[in-house]
Amino acid sequence: MKYLKVIRFVALSLMIILTANVCLAGDKKDMTPEQRTQKLVKLLGLDATQTVKVRAINAKYADVLGDKPDGMKKSSDAYKQRKAMRKAYRTELTNCLNKEQAKKYAKYRKDKKAKKEQEKAAKKASKQKGKKNSKKSEDDEEE
């Protein structure tokens, strides 16, 4: 009886985790340069001149603004080059903003980074919890 309960619990847990991963993956998509521009216009309240500049910057750096390719390691030259290009993008973008907009953009980036770290920690915690649950179920099977 205990064995069946453990199997049901594991199956239900896997279904919940897989459903959550699918939902989260659906939200994460690469934005086109135009979508990125519109997001910044809305977020920072850019005027027409700034919008034209930001649109050009987004088009110029379109290939490095998306999610990093799978399998890219931090030690690789491609990663370092991509990181340098993203830094150049942020510098160019910040140069066409006024002080207030630059502060807003910096706060936006800081908040986004914090959110990403929280998601990373939660994912790590759920993996560790899954390992603990699998060890417990193995222990239950042995008894």
PDB file of C-alpha atoms in Angstrom:
ATOM      1  CA  MET A   1       0.000   0.000   0.000  1.00  0.00           C
ATOM      2  CA  LYS A   2       2.806   2.377   0.899  1.00  0.00           C
ATOM      3  CA  TYR A   3       4.466   1.523  -2.386  1.00  0.00           C
ATOM      4  CA  LEU A   4       1.409   2.631  -4.379  1.00  0.00           C
ATOM      5  CA  LYS A   5       1.173   5.888  -2.447  1.00  0.00           C
ATOM      6  CA  VAL A   6       4.814   6.632  -3.180  1.00  0.00           C
ATOM      7  CA  ILE A   7       4.330   5.917  -6.894  1.00  0.00           C
ATOM      8  CA  ARG A   8       1.256   8.163  -7.006  1.00  0.00           C
ATOM      9  CA  PHE A   9       3.083  10.934  -5.184  1.00  0.00           C
ATOM     10  CA  VAL A  10       6.101  10.744  -7.514  1.00  0.00           C
ATOM     11  CA  ALA A  11       3.879  10.663 -10.614  1.00  0.00           C
ATOM     12  CA  LEU A  12       1.843  13.642  -9.413  1.00  0.00           C
ATOM     13  CA  SER A  13       5.011  15.568  -8.548  1.00  0.00           C
ATOM     14  CA  LEU A  14       6.490  14.922 -11.974  1.00  0.00           C
ATOM     15  CA  MET A  15       3.291  16.063 -13.688  1.00  0.00           C
ATOM     16  CA  ILE A  16       3.271  19.302 -11.689  1.00  0.00           C
ATOM     17  CA  ILE A  17       6.950  19.991 -12.354  1.00  0.00           C
ATOM     18  CA  LEU A  18       6.643  19.287 -16.080  1.00  0.00           C
ATOM     19  CA  THR A  19       3.556  21.473 -16.373  1.00  0.00           C
ATOM     20  CA  ALA A  20       5.320  24.318 -14.571  1.00  0.00           C
ATOM     21  CA  ASN A  21       8.370  24.004 -16.825  1.00  0.00           C
ATOM     22  CA  VAL A  22       6.221  24.119 -19.942  1.00  0.00           C
ATOM     23  CA  CYS A  23       4.428  27.224 -18.675  1.00  0.00           C
ATOM     24  CA  LEU A  24       7.674  28.980 -17.811  1.00  0.00           C
ATOM     25  CA  ALA A  25       9.285  28.021 -21.111  1.00  0.00           C
ATOM     26  CA  GLY A  26       6.303  29.443 -22.986  1.00  0.00           C
ATOM     27  CA  ASP A  27       6.846  32.859 -21.396  1.00  0.00           C
ATOM     28  CA  LYS A  28      10.497  32.978 -22.360  1.00  0.00           C
ATOM     29  CA  LYS A  29      10.953  33.929 -25.986  1.00  0.00           C
ATOM     30  CA  ASP A  30      13.304  35.974 -28.046  1.00  0.00           C
ATOM     31  CA  MET A  31      11.968  39.404 -28.847  1.00  0.00           C
ATOM     32  CA  THR A  32      12.357  41.024 -32.234  1.00  0.00           C
ATOM     33  CA  PRO A  33      14.249  44.333 -32.331  1.00  0.00           C
ATOM     34  CA  GLU A  34      10.936  46.137 -32.857  1.00  0.00           C
ATOM     35  CA  GLN A  35       9.323  44.429 -29.854  1.00  0.00           C
ATOM     36  CA  ARG A  36      12.358  45.291 -27.738  1.00  0.00           C
ATOM     37  CA  THR A  37      12.144  48.919 -28.914  1.00  0.00           C
ATOM     38  CA  GLN A  38       8.444  49.149 -28.068  1.00  0.00           C
ATOM     39  CA  LYS A  39       9.101  47.679 -24.627  1.00  0.00           C
ATOM     40  CA  LEU A  40      11.778  50.303 -23.952  1.00  0.00           C
ATOM     41  CA  VAL A  41       9.559  53.101 -25.287  1.00  0.00           C
ATOM     42  CA  LYS A  42       6.828  52.065 -22.875  1.00  0.00           C
ATOM     43  CA  LEU A  43       9.191  51.454 -19.954  1.00  0.00           C
ATOM     44  CA  LEU A  44      11.325  54.580 -20.299  1.00  0.00           C
ATOM     45  CA  GLY A  45       8.987  57.020 -22.037  1.00  0.00           C
ATOM     46  CA  LEU A  46      11.290  57.646 -24.999  1.00  0.00           C
ATOM     47  CA  ASP A  47      10.633  60.571 -27.320  1.00  0.00           C
ATOM     48  CA  ALA A  48      10.596  60.224 -31.128  1.00  0.00           C
ATOM     49  CA  THR A  49      14.309  60.954 -31.594  1.00  0.00           C
ATOM     50  CA  GLN A  50      15.305  58.484 -28.885  1.00  0.00           C
ATOM     51  CA  THR A  51      12.961  55.869 -30.330  1.00  0.00           C
ATOM     52  CA  VAL A  52      14.686  56.085 -33.715  1.00  0.00           C
ATOM     53  CA  LYS A  53      18.114  55.739 -32.057  1.00  0.00           C
ATOM     54  CA  VAL A  54      17.009  52.822 -29.864  1.00  0.00           C
ATOM     55  CA  ARG A  55      15.439  51.074 -32.859  1.00  0.00           C
ATOM     56  CA  ALA A  56      18.753  51.345 -34.724  1.00  0.00           C
ATOM     57  CA  ILE A  57      20.723  50.080 -31.709  1.00  0.00           C
ATOM     58  CA  ASN A  58      18.343  47.144 -31.244  1.00  0.00           C
ATOM     59  CA  ALA A  59      18.639  46.234 -34.918  1.00  0.00           C
ATOM     60  CA  LYS A  60      22.440  46.463 -34.751  1.00  0.00           C
ATOM     61  CA  TYR A  61      22.677  44.120 -31.754  1.00  0.00           C
ATOM     62  CA  ALA A  62      19.712  41.850 -32.586  1.00  0.00           C
ATOM     63  CA  ASP A  63      21.822  38.689 -32.771  1.00  0.00           C
ATOM     64  CA  VAL A  64      23.260  39.045 -29.242  1.00  0.00           C
ATOM     65  CA  LEU A  65      20.125  40.243 -27.440  1.00  0.00           C
ATOM     66  CA  GLY A  66      18.279  36.931 -27.443  1.00  0.00           C
ATOM     67  CA  ASP A  67      18.790  34.017 -25.099  1.00  0.00           C
ATOM     68  CA  LYS A  68      22.234  32.481 -25.184  1.00  0.00           C
ATOM     69  CA  PRO A  69      22.571  29.367 -27.310  1.00  0.00           C
ATOM     70  CA  ASP A  70      22.362  26.029 -25.511  1.00  0.00           C
ATOM     71  CA  GLY A  71      25.689  24.543 -24.585  1.00  0.00           C
ATOM     72  CA  MET A  72      27.580  27.836 -24.561  1.00  0.00           C
ATOM     73  CA  LYS A  73      30.050  27.728 -21.702  1.00  0.00           C
ATOM     74  CA  LYS A  74      31.276  30.741 -19.746  1.00  0.00           C
ATOM     75  CA  SER A  75      34.864  29.890 -20.551  1.00  0.00           C
ATOM     76  CA  SER A  76      34.352  29.874 -24.324  1.00  0.00           C
ATOM     77  CA  ASP A  77      35.527  32.700 -26.582  1.00  0.00           C
ATOM     78  CA  ALA A  78      32.041  32.983 -28.084  1.00  0.00           C
ATOM     79  CA  TYR A  79      30.598  33.603 -24.606  1.00  0.00           C
ATOM     80  CA  LYS A  80      33.171  36.293 -23.859  1.00  0.00           C
ATOM     81  CA  GLN A  81      32.551  37.963 -27.222  1.00  0.00           C
ATOM     82  CA  ARG A  82      28.784  37.848 -26.679  1.00  0.00           C
ATOM     83  CA  LYS A  83      29.195  39.349 -23.205  1.00  0.00           C
ATOM     84  CA  ALA A  84      31.323  42.192 -24.612  1.00  0.00           C
ATOM     85  CA  MET A  85      28.725  42.855 -27.330  1.00  0.00           C
ATOM     86  CA  ARG A  86      25.924  43.007 -24.761  1.00  0.00           C
ATOM     87  CA  LYS A  87      27.954  45.456 -22.692  1.00  0.00           C
ATOM     88  CA  ALA A  88      28.504  47.604 -25.803  1.00  0.00           C
ATOM     89  CA  TYR A  89      24.736  47.471 -26.442  1.00  0.00           C
ATOM     90  CA  ARG A  90      23.953  48.686 -22.923  1.00  0.00           C
ATOM     91  CA  THR A  91      26.540  51.469 -23.218  1.00  0.00           C
ATOM     92  CA  GLU A  92      25.120  52.694 -26.538  1.00  0.00           C
ATOM     93  CA  LEU A  93      21.585  52.468 -25.225  1.00  0.00           C
ATOM     94  CA  THR A  94      22.412  54.352 -22.020  1.00  0.00           C
ATOM     95  CA  ASN A  95      24.197  57.077 -24.025  1.00  0.00           C
ATOM     96  CA  CYS A  96      20.982  57.973 -25.866  1.00  0.00           C
ATOM     97  CA  LEU A  97      18.946  58.203 -22.630  1.00  0.00           C
ATOM     98  CA  ASN A  98      18.644  61.152 -20.267  1.00  0.00           C
ATOM     99  CA  LYS A  99      19.673  60.756 -16.616  1.00  0.00           C
ATOM    100  CA  GLU A 100      16.200  59.880 -15.363  1.00  0.00           C
ATOM    101  CA  GLN A 101      15.673  57.286 -18.087  1.00  0.00           C
ATOM    102  CA  ALA A 102      19.141  55.832 -17.464  1.00  0.00           C
ATOM    103  CA  LYS A 103      18.265  55.396 -13.774  1.00  0.00           C
ATOM    104  CA  LYS A 104      14.974  53.718 -14.699  1.00  0.00           C
ATOM    105  CA  TYR A 105      16.787  51.400 -17.096  1.00  0.00           C
ATOM    106  CA  ALA A 106      19.426  50.526 -14.467  1.00  0.00           C
ATOM    107  CA  LYS A 107      16.681  49.769 -11.920  1.00  0.00           C
ATOM    108  CA  TYR A 108      14.826  47.648 -14.488  1.00  0.00           C
ATOM    109  CA  ARG A 109      17.986  45.631 -15.202  1.00  0.00           C
ATOM    110  CA  LYS A 110      18.730  45.213 -11.491  1.00  0.00           C
ATOM    111  CA  ASP A 111      15.176  43.996 -10.789  1.00  0.00           C
ATOM    112  CA  LYS A 112      15.276  41.646 -13.766  1.00  0.00           C
ATOM    113  CA  LYS A 113      18.601  40.203 -12.606  1.00  0.00           C
ATOM    114  CA  ALA A 114      17.257  39.697  -9.066  1.00  0.00           C
ATOM    115  CA  LYS A 115      14.178  37.928 -10.432  1.00  0.00           C
ATOM    116  CA  LYS A 116      16.364  35.663 -12.558  1.00  0.00           C
ATOM    117  CA  GLU A 117      18.507  34.783  -9.521  1.00  0.00           C
ATOM    118  CA  GLN A 118      15.376  33.956  -7.496  1.00  0.00           C
ATOM    119  CA  GLU A 119      14.122  31.677 -10.266  1.00  0.00           C
ATOM    120  CA  LYS A 120      17.522  30.010 -10.449  1.00  0.00           C
ATOM    121  CA  ALA A 121      17.549  29.442  -6.668  1.00  0.00           C
ATOM    122  CA  ALA A 122      14.005  28.082  -6.714  1.00  0.00           C
ATOM    123  CA  LYS A 123      14.873  25.708  -9.543  1.00  0.00           C
ATOM    124  CA  LYS A 124      17.958  24.512  -7.673  1.00  0.00           C
ATOM    125  CA  ALA A 125      15.923  24.021  -4.492  1.00  0.00           C
ATOM    126  CA  SER A 126      13.258  22.018  -6.322  1.00  0.00           C
ATOM    127  CA  LYS A 127      15.944  19.777  -7.836  1.00  0.00           C
ATOM    128  CA  GLN A 128      17.425  19.151  -4.400  1.00  0.00           C
ATOM    129  CA  LYS A 129      13.974  18.492  -2.970  1.00  0.00           C
ATOM    130  CA  GLY A 130      13.338  16.009  -5.773  1.00  0.00           C
ATOM    131  CA  LYS A 131      16.558  14.190  -4.942  1.00  0.00           C
ATOM    132  CA  LYS A 132      15.575  14.008  -1.264  1.00  0.00           C
ATOM    133  CA  ASN A 133      12.137  12.646  -2.188  1.00  0.00           C
ATOM    134  CA  SER A 134      13.652   9.988  -4.428  1.00  0.00           C
ATOM    135  CA  LYS A 135      16.027   8.935  -1.635  1.00  0.00           C
ATOM    136  CA  LYS A 136      13.084   8.693   0.767  1.00  0.00           C
ATOM    137  CA  SER A 137      11.100   6.563  -1.687  1.00  0.00           C
ATOM    138  CA  GLU A 138      14.104   4.261  -2.149  1.00  0.00           C
ATOM    139  CA  ASP A 139      14.382   3.945   1.622  1.00  0.00           C
ATOM    140  CA  ASP A 140      10.654   3.153   1.869  1.00  0.00           C
ATOM    141  CA  GLU A 141      10.990   0.457  -0.793  1.00  0.00           C
ATOM    142  CA  GLU A 142      13.836  -1.195   1.097  1.00  0.00           C
ATOM    143  CA  GLU A 143      11.746  -1.438   4.281  1.00  0.00           C
TER     144      GLU A 143
END
